[in-house]
C-alpha atoms as one frame of an Amber mdcrd trajectory, in Angstrom:
protein
  63.158 -99.989 141.713  59.517-100.183 140.638  58.459-103.660 139.589  54.824
-104.420 138.941  51.698-103.705 136.959  49.324-100.757 136.866  45.912-101.015
 135.257  45.149 -97.516 134.017  41.773 -96.242 132.842  43.244 -94.292 129.938
  41.729 -90.849 129.447  40.649 -89.598 126.044  43.180 -87.514 124.147  46.217
 -89.444 125.378  48.176 -91.957 123.350  49.256 -95.163 125.068  52.854 -93.969
 124.817  51.889 -90.629 126.398  50.710 -92.571 129.438  53.934 -94.593 129.536
  56.052 -91.442 129.278  54.196 -89.747 132.129  54.499 -92.806 134.363  58.170
 -93.245 133.444  58.796 -89.848 134.995  56.575 -90.516 138.007  58.264 -93.801
 138.904  61.724 -92.856 137.587  61.811 -96.199 135.834  63.096 -96.570 132.268
  61.696-100.061 131.772  58.025 -99.475 131.060  55.597-100.814 128.465  51.903
-101.272 127.828  49.732-104.258 127.001  47.950-103.150 123.827  47.707 -99.779
 122.080  44.597 -97.619 122.416  43.893 -94.803 119.948  43.957 -91.298 121.467
  40.146 -90.961 121.318  39.674 -94.290 123.128  39.421 -94.748 126.869  39.550
 -97.712 129.186  41.735-100.573 130.327  45.437-100.040 129.602  47.793-102.444
 131.447  51.133-100.786 132.198  54.193-102.890 133.050  57.126-101.511 135.029
  60.574-102.921 135.756  60.976-106.654 135.352  57.218-106.945 134.752  57.948
-105.669 131.216  59.120-109.191 130.439  55.453-110.153 130.315  54.290-107.448
 127.893  54.720-109.553 124.765  52.826-112.478 126.264  49.992-110.340 127.614
  49.574-108.308 124.414  48.593-111.515 122.649  45.461-111.875 124.764  41.822
-111.252 123.888  40.159-107.915 124.555  36.656-106.511 125.017  35.350-103.122
 123.899  32.200-101.036 123.981  32.029 -99.011 120.772  29.805 -96.388 119.234
  28.707 -97.098 115.654  27.593 -94.041 113.704  25.836 -94.929 110.462  25.619
 -92.673 107.409  29.111 -91.217 107.726  32.360 -92.475 106.179  35.685 -90.898
 107.207  39.283 -91.324 106.119  40.276 -92.625 109.574  37.180 -94.825 109.975
  36.325 -92.968 113.184  34.510 -89.747 113.987  37.730 -87.737 114.345  38.623
 -88.095 110.667  37.783 -86.124 107.546  34.311 -86.908 106.217  34.581 -88.413
 102.754  30.947 -89.433 102.294  27.581 -89.006 103.966  24.491 -91.027 103.118
  20.930 -91.185 104.434  20.278 -93.901 107.016  17.136 -95.940 106.473  18.083
 -99.181 108.228  16.314-100.244 111.401  17.834-101.512 114.666  16.509-104.933
 113.674  18.502-104.780 110.432  21.674-103.917 112.361  21.031-106.778 114.768
  20.405-109.230 111.930  23.731-108.334 110.282  25.998-108.861 113.290  26.327
-112.662 112.960  28.070-112.082 109.619  30.857-110.325 111.538  31.128-112.901
 114.317  33.738-115.658 114.353  36.850-115.781 112.155  36.793-112.816 109.761
  39.307-110.924 107.650  39.962-107.205 107.969  41.836-104.832 105.683  43.901
-102.671 108.079  43.087 -98.953 107.872  45.565 -96.560 106.283  45.564 -94.598
 109.521  47.363 -97.307 111.506  50.876 -97.979 112.811  51.413-100.955 110.509
  54.660-100.504 108.590  55.175-100.739 104.851  58.791-100.585 103.659  59.861
 -99.032 106.947  57.162 -96.355 107.027  54.016 -96.404 109.139  50.821 -96.369
 107.120  49.488 -93.287 108.873  52.605 -91.376 107.756  51.767 -92.231 104.156
  48.084 -91.456 104.679  48.893 -87.969 105.948  50.714 -87.347 102.676  47.669
 -88.450 100.714  49.239 -91.755  99.710  47.178 -94.932  99.861  48.762 -98.352
  99.401  47.236-101.773  98.980  46.832-103.699 102.224  46.302-107.432 102.510
  43.353-108.664 104.594  44.347-110.012 108.004  42.594-112.781 109.904  41.072
-111.843 113.274  38.409-113.445 115.431  35.295-111.788 116.835  34.273-114.026
 119.725  31.141-112.050 120.610  29.389-109.085 118.986  26.211-107.735 120.532
  23.982-104.734 119.977  23.742-103.022 123.372  21.407-100.183 122.487  20.592
 -97.180 120.314  22.530 -94.012 121.190  20.507 -91.792 118.878  19.200 -91.682
 115.301  21.462 -93.956 113.258  23.881 -94.458 116.140  24.312 -97.657 118.148
  26.363 -99.161 120.938  28.196-102.419 120.224  30.006-104.723 122.618  32.885
-106.603 121.007  35.054-109.396 122.409  37.871-110.054 119.976  41.358-111.325
 119.314  44.560-109.344 119.188  44.933-107.201 116.081  41.245-106.417 115.613
  40.499-102.855 114.492  37.175-101.841 115.994  36.931 -98.780 113.749  37.393
-101.037 110.721  34.654-103.292 112.080  32.330-100.269 112.320  33.307 -99.156
 108.819  32.689-102.612 107.380  29.318-102.954 109.124  28.280 -99.608 107.643
  29.346-100.726 104.189  27.410-103.978 104.526  24.300-102.020 105.532  24.647
 -99.847 102.428  24.801 -96.516 104.256  28.393 -96.377 105.442  29.526 -95.965
 109.007  32.329 -95.065 111.345  33.284 -95.486 114.982  32.008 -92.672 117.193
  33.358 -93.803 120.571  35.517 -96.560 122.025  36.041 -97.826 125.556  38.115
-100.908 126.308  36.467-102.839 129.103  38.876-105.766 129.380  42.488-106.563
 128.475  44.945-109.171 129.777  42.238-110.483 132.085  41.841-107.089 133.795
  38.604-105.099 133.723  37.485-101.527 134.345  36.878-102.493 137.977  40.614
-103.165 138.262  41.568 -99.841 136.669  42.882 -96.656 138.267  42.404 -93.124
 136.925  45.720 -91.791 135.640  45.402 -88.672 137.819  45.178 -90.797 140.960
  48.525 -92.416 140.180  50.195 -89.137 139.197  48.924 -87.420 142.368  49.927
 -90.266 144.681  52.796 -89.681 147.110  53.401 -93.443 147.283  52.660 -94.673
 143.734  54.554 -97.934 144.368  51.744 -98.917 146.727  49.368 -98.960 143.747
  51.377-101.551 141.820  50.047-105.059 141.371  52.558-107.910 141.680  54.175
-109.148 138.489  52.405-112.509 138.647  48.906-111.005 138.821  48.578-110.996
 135.033  49.007-114.785 135.034  46.509-115.505 137.811  44.352-117.685 135.553
  47.135-120.299 135.523  47.703-122.644 138.492  50.635-122.087 140.841  53.518
-124.499 141.393  56.115-124.194 144.178  59.536-125.757 143.585  62.702-126.111
 145.631  66.131-127.731 145.645  67.499-128.940 142.325  64.365-127.954 140.410
  64.595-124.384 141.703  68.305-124.212 140.845  67.636-125.362 137.284  64.671
-123.000 136.906  66.708-119.984 138.034  69.323-120.824 135.430  66.761-121.135
 132.637  66.949-124.907 132.324  64.037-127.372 132.034  63.215-129.160 135.270
  61.121-132.077 136.484  57.478-131.264 137.329  55.022-134.075 137.953  51.931
-132.042 137.071  49.337-132.201 134.283  50.359-130.604 131.003  49.623-126.882
 130.784  50.849-123.418 131.795  51.896-122.666 135.372  53.029-119.826 137.620
  56.196-121.161 139.202  57.421-119.956 142.619  60.458-120.599 144.779  60.066
-122.014 148.285  60.146-118.503 149.797  57.266-117.386 147.579  59.262-115.468
 144.982  57.751-115.570 141.489  60.258-117.265 139.200  58.619-117.811 135.842
  55.687-118.653 133.660  56.288-122.205 132.514  54.850-124.859 130.224  54.589
-128.412 131.542  54.573-131.333 129.160  55.246-134.981 129.924  56.553-134.248
 133.405  59.014-131.556 132.299  58.609-127.803 132.802  60.199-125.350 130.384
  60.347-121.587 130.811  58.139-119.345 128.687  59.003-116.109 130.532  61.500
-115.799 133.359  60.908-113.174 136.051  63.750-114.227 138.348  66.363-111.627
 139.198  69.522-112.282 141.201
């Protein structure tokens, strides 16, 4: 049974679920999930969880992410990226300095209107299904946070590279669209590469082909607890271990916070939250 985490450098043209499906066949493991969807045109860090590691997908998907994106000014598309149908083109007269000066307006807590070409559901139907039928529905703005937004360089006339560190739920193509609108010339996303997710970076990533070509793919798996490495470790035994394995709170004389909890033989038991000397389970990874 495959249990662990793969950090894939997703190739362009694949959906996140395409990657999961291919790896499901490679590992012969039904339990598989990913830590944050990437659009088919996007590349970069895609955490894949196999076996009991899938218990951590929900927790990890909530984390912050970093992207390097291409911003193409002067073009507006129906998908808000370069793959969509062009609905408007305008001359670009803004300078790099004007782009730079605008970015602080999009930094910090902001609100985004989700694009029609998205997997958000409305009355049981995904928005992109409605969009493909030419139907557009009203969408409420959603709060997201842009922790850092920097202009990395000029890719060509009217085209720039942005680096974005943001919260879960941020649409980078919507950010590019909105920046273009604010500049008065329109814009769309021309490229996207995720450089960090769930604490993993491109340096941690493996090309998909390397995994698919491997004769021993299990050797490429990271341990389940690696995605929680930023939290301190706690080893328990005896009564505390018995209670933890049965999902019950247990005594833990440690400062309040989140912990990786291990049994005395080193087995990873759970991600727990300590408060007032008591540890409660957030996610259990113990299997009999």
